[in-house]
Short mmCIF file of C-alpha atoms and ligand atoms in Angstrom, two decimals:
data_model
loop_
_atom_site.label_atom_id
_atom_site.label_comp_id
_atom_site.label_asym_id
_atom_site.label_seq_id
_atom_site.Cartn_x
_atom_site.Cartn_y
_atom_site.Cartn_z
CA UNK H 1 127.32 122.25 69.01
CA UNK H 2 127.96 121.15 65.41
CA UNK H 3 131.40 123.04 65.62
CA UNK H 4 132.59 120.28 68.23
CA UNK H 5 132.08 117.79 65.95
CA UNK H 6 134.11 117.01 63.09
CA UNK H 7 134.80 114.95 60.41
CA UNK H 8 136.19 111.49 60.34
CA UNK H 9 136.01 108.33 62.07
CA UNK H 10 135.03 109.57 65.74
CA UNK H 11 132.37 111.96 63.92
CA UNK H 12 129.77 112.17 66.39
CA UNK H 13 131.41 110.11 69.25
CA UNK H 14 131.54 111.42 73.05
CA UNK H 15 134.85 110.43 73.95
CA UNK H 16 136.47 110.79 77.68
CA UNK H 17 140.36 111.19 77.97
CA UNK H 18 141.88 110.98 81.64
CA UNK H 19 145.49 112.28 81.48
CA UNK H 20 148.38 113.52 83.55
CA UNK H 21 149.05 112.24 86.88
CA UNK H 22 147.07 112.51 90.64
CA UNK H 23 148.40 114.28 93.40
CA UNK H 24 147.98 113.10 96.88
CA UNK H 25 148.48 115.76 99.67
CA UNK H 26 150.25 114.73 102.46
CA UNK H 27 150.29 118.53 104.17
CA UNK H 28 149.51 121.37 102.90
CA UNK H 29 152.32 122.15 101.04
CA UNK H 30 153.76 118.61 100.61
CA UNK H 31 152.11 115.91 98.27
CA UNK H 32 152.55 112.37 96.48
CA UNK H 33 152.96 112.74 92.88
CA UNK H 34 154.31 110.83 89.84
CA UNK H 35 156.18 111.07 86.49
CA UNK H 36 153.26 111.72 84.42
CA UNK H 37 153.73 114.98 81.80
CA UNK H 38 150.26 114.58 80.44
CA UNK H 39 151.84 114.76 77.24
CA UNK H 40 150.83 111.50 76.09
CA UNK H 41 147.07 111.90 77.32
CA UNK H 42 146.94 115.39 75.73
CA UNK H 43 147.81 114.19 72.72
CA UNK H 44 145.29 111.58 72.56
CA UNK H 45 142.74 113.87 73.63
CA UNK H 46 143.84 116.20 70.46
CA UNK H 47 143.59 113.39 68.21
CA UNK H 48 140.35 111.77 69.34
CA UNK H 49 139.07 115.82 68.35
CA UNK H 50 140.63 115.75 65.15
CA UNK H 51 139.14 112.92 64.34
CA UNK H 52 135.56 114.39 65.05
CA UNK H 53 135.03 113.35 68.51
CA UNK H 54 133.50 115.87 71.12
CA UNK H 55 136.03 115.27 73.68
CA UNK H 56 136.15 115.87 77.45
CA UNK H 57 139.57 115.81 79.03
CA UNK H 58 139.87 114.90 82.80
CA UNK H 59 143.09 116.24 83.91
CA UNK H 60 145.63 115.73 86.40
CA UNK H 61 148.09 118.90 87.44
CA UNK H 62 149.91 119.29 84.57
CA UNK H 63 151.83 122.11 83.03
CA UNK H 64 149.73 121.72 79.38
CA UNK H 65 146.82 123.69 77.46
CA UNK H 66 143.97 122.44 76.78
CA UNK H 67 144.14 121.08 73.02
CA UNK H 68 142.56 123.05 69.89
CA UNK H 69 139.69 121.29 69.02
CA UNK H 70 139.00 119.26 72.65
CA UNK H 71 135.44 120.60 73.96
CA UNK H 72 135.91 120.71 77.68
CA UNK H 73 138.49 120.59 80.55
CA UNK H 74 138.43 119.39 83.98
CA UNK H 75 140.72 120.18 85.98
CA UNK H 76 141.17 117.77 89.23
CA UNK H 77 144.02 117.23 91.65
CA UNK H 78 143.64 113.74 93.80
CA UNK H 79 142.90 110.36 92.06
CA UNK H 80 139.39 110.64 94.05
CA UNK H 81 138.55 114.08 92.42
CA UNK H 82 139.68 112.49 88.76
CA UNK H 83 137.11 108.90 90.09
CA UNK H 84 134.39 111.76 91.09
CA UNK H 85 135.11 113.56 87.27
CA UNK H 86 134.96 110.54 85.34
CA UNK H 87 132.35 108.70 87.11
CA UNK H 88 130.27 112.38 86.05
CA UNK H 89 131.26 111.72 82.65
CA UNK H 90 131.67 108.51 81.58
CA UNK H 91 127.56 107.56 81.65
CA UNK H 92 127.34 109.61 78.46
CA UNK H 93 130.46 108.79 76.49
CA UNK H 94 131.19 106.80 74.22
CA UNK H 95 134.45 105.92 74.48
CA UNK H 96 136.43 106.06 77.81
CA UNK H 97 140.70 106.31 77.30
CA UNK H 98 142.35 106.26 80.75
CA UNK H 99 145.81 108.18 80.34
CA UNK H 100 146.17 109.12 83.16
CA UNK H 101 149.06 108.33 86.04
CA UNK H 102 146.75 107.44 89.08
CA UNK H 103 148.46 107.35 91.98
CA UNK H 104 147.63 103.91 93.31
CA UNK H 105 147.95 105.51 97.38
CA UNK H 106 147.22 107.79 99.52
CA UNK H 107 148.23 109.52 102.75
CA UNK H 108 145.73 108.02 105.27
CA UNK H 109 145.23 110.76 106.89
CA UNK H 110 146.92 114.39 105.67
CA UNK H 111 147.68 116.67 107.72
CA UNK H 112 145.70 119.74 108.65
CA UNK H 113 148.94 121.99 109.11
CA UNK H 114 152.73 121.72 107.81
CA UNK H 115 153.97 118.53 109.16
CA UNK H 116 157.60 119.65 111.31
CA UNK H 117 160.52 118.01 111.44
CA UNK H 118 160.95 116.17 115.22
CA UNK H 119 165.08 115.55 115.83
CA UNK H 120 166.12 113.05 113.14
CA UNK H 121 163.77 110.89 113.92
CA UNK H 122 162.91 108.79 110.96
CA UNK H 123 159.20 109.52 109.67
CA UNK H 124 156.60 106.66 108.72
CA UNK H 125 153.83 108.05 106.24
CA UNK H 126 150.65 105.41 106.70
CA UNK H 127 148.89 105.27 102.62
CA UNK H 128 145.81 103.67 101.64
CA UNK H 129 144.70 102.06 98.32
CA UNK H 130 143.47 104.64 96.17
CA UNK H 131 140.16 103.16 94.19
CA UNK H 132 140.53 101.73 90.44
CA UNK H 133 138.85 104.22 88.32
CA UNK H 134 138.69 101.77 85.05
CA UNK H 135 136.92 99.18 86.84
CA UNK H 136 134.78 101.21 89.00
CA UNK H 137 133.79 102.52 85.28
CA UNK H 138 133.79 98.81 83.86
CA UNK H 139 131.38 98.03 86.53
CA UNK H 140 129.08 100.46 85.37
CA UNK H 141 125.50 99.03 83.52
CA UNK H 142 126.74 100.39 80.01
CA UNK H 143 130.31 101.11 80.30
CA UNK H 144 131.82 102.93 77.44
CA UNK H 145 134.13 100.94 74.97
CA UNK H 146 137.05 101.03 76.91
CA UNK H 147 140.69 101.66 76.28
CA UNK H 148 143.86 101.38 79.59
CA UNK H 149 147.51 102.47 79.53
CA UNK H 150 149.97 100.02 81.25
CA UNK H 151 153.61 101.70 81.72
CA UNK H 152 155.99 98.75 82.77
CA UNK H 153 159.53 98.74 83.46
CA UNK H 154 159.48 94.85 82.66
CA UNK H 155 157.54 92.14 81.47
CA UNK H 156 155.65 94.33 79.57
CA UNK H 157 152.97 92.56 77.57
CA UNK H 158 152.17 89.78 80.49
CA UNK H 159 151.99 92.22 82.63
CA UNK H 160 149.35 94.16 80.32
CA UNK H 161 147.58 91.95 79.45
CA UNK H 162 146.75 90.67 82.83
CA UNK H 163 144.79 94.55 83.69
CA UNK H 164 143.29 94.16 80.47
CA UNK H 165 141.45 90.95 81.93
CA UNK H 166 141.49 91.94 85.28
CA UNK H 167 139.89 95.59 84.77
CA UNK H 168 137.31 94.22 81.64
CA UNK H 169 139.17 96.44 79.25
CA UNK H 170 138.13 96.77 75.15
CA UNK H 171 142.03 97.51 74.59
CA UNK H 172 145.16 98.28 76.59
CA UNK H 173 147.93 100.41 75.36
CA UNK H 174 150.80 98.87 76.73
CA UNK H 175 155.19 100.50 77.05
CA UNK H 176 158.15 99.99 78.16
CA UNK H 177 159.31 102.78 80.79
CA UNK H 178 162.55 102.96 82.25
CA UNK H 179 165.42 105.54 81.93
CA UNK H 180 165.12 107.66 79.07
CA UNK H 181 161.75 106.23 77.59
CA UNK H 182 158.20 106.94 78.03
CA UNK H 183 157.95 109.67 80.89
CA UNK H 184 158.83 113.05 80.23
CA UNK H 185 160.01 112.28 76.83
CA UNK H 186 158.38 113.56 73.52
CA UNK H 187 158.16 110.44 72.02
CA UNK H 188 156.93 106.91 72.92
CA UNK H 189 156.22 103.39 71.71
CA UNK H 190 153.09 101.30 72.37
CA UNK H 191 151.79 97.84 71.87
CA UNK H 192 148.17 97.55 71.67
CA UNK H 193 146.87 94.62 73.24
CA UNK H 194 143.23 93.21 72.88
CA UNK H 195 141.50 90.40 74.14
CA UNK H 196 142.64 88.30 70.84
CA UNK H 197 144.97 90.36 68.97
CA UNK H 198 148.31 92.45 69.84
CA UNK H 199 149.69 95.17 67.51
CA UNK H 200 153.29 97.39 67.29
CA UNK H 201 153.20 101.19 67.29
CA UNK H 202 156.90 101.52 66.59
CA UNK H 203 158.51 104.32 68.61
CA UNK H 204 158.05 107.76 67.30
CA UNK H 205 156.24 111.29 67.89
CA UNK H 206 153.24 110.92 70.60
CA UNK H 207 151.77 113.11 68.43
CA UNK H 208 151.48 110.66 65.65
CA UNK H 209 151.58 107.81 68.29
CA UNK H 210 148.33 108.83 69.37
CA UNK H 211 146.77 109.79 65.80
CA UNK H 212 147.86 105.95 64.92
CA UNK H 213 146.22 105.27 68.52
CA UNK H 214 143.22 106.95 67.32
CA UNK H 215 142.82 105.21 64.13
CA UNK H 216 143.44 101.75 65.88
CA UNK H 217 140.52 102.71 69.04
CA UNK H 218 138.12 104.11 65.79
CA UNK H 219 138.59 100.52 64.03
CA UNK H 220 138.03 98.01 66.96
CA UNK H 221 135.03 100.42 68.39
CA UNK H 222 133.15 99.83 64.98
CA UNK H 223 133.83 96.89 64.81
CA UNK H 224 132.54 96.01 68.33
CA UNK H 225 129.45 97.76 67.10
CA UNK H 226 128.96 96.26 64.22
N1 CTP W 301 144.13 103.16 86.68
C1 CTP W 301 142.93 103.60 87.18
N2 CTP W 301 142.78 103.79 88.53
C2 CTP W 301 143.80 103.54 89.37
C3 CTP W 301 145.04 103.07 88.88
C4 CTP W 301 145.17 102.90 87.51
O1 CTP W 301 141.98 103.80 86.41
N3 CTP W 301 143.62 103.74 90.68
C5 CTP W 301 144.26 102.98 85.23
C6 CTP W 301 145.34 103.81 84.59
O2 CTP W 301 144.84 105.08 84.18
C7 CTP W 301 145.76 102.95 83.40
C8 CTP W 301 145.50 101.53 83.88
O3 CTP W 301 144.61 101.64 84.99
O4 CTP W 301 144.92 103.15 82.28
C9 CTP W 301 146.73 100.80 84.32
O5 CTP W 301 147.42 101.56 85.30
P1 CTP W 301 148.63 100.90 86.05
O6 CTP W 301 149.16 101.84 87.07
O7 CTP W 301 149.57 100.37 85.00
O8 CTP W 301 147.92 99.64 86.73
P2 CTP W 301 147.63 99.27 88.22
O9 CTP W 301 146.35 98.48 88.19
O10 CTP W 301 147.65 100.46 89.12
O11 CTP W 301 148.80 98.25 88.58
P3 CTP W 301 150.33 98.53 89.07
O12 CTP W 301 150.54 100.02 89.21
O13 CTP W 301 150.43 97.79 90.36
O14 CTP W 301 151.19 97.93 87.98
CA1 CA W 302 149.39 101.94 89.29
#
């Protein structure tokens, strides 16, 4: 046990990192997915470690390792298995960092066997809401200290701000995507935005991204503490 924790200013913290993105099976051999690399979760997950946090990652299918230093892996597909994984978790941690890209529908109904093409007939796909996992966790009686991602191709910090209200967020890690920035890139930009304060994590690594992340989460969860 004492090798999972570390030294520094998560020493002794549980933290929970959700990462990648949620696939939703339509057949099966046919799903809805997203642009989510898991790159960006990974490396928080990696960070929250070195930074002496035992750290369980919840992760979507994603063509990653599991971190050096990150205690446990769980591997889930749907955004229902990641809810069902987190909701498991998040009672005993500490700190809860939702990464991941949750696909916000569903098909209704998949099907049992491959779906067949019928004559060029144009096919409708009926999806359901998929269920929030951040506020199912923020409605918990002791939620953990609790940090969101908002990826938004506009409006940006209005738009961030407004989950970080809406879901009862600690913090919300808010960036710009579009062409050529944020997915399936190797670096990123954030602003992190709090219930009274808003901060610039210039563009660089998401390596060191999420180490200045890290620091940032380590700071305000003290502080909230305290
Ligand atoms: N999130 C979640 N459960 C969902 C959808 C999103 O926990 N079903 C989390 C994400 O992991 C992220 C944050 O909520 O930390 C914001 O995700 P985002 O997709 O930006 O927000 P939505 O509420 O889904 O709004 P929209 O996609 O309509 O912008
Ligand atoms: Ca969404």
């Amino acid at each position: 046990l004492a090798a999972s924790f570390g030294d520094g200013p998560l020493r002794g913290m549980r933290v929970l990192v959700s990462a990648g993105p949620t696939f939703e099976d339509i057949d099966p051999v046919r799903y809805l997915g997203n642009r989510s690399s898991g790159r960006m979760g990974y490396a928080v997950a990696a960070a929250a470690a070195a930074a002496g946090a035992e750290v369980c990652l919840v992760s979507g299918p994603v063509c990653l390792e599991k971190p050096v230093g990150v205690a446990r892996r769980v591997d889930v597909r749907s955004a229902q298995q990641m809810l069902d994984a987190v909701l498991t978790e998040a009672p005993r941690s500490d700190i809860y960092i939702a990464a991941a890209a949750v696909g916000d529908y569903r098909p209704r109904a998949p099907a049992e066997h491959k779906m067949k093409k019928s004559d060029g007939q144009p096919l409708t796909l009926e999806l359901t809401e998929n269920p929030d996992i951040l506020s199912t966790v923020a409605a918990l009686a002791h939620p953990p200290f609790l940090v969101g991602f908002a990826a938004e191709t506009r409006d940006v910090e209005a738009y961030a701000r407004g989950k970080l209200e809406r879901k009862k967020l600690d913090l919300i890690a808010a960036n710009q995507v579009g062409v050529g920035m944020g997915f399936e890139t190797e670096d990123n930009a954030l602003t992190l935005i709090g219930p009274e304060s808003s901060e610039k994590l210039p563009r660089c690594d998401k390596r060191e991204l999420a180490q200045a992340l890290i620091a940032r989460i380590a700071a305000q969860f003290h502080a909230r503490r305290n």
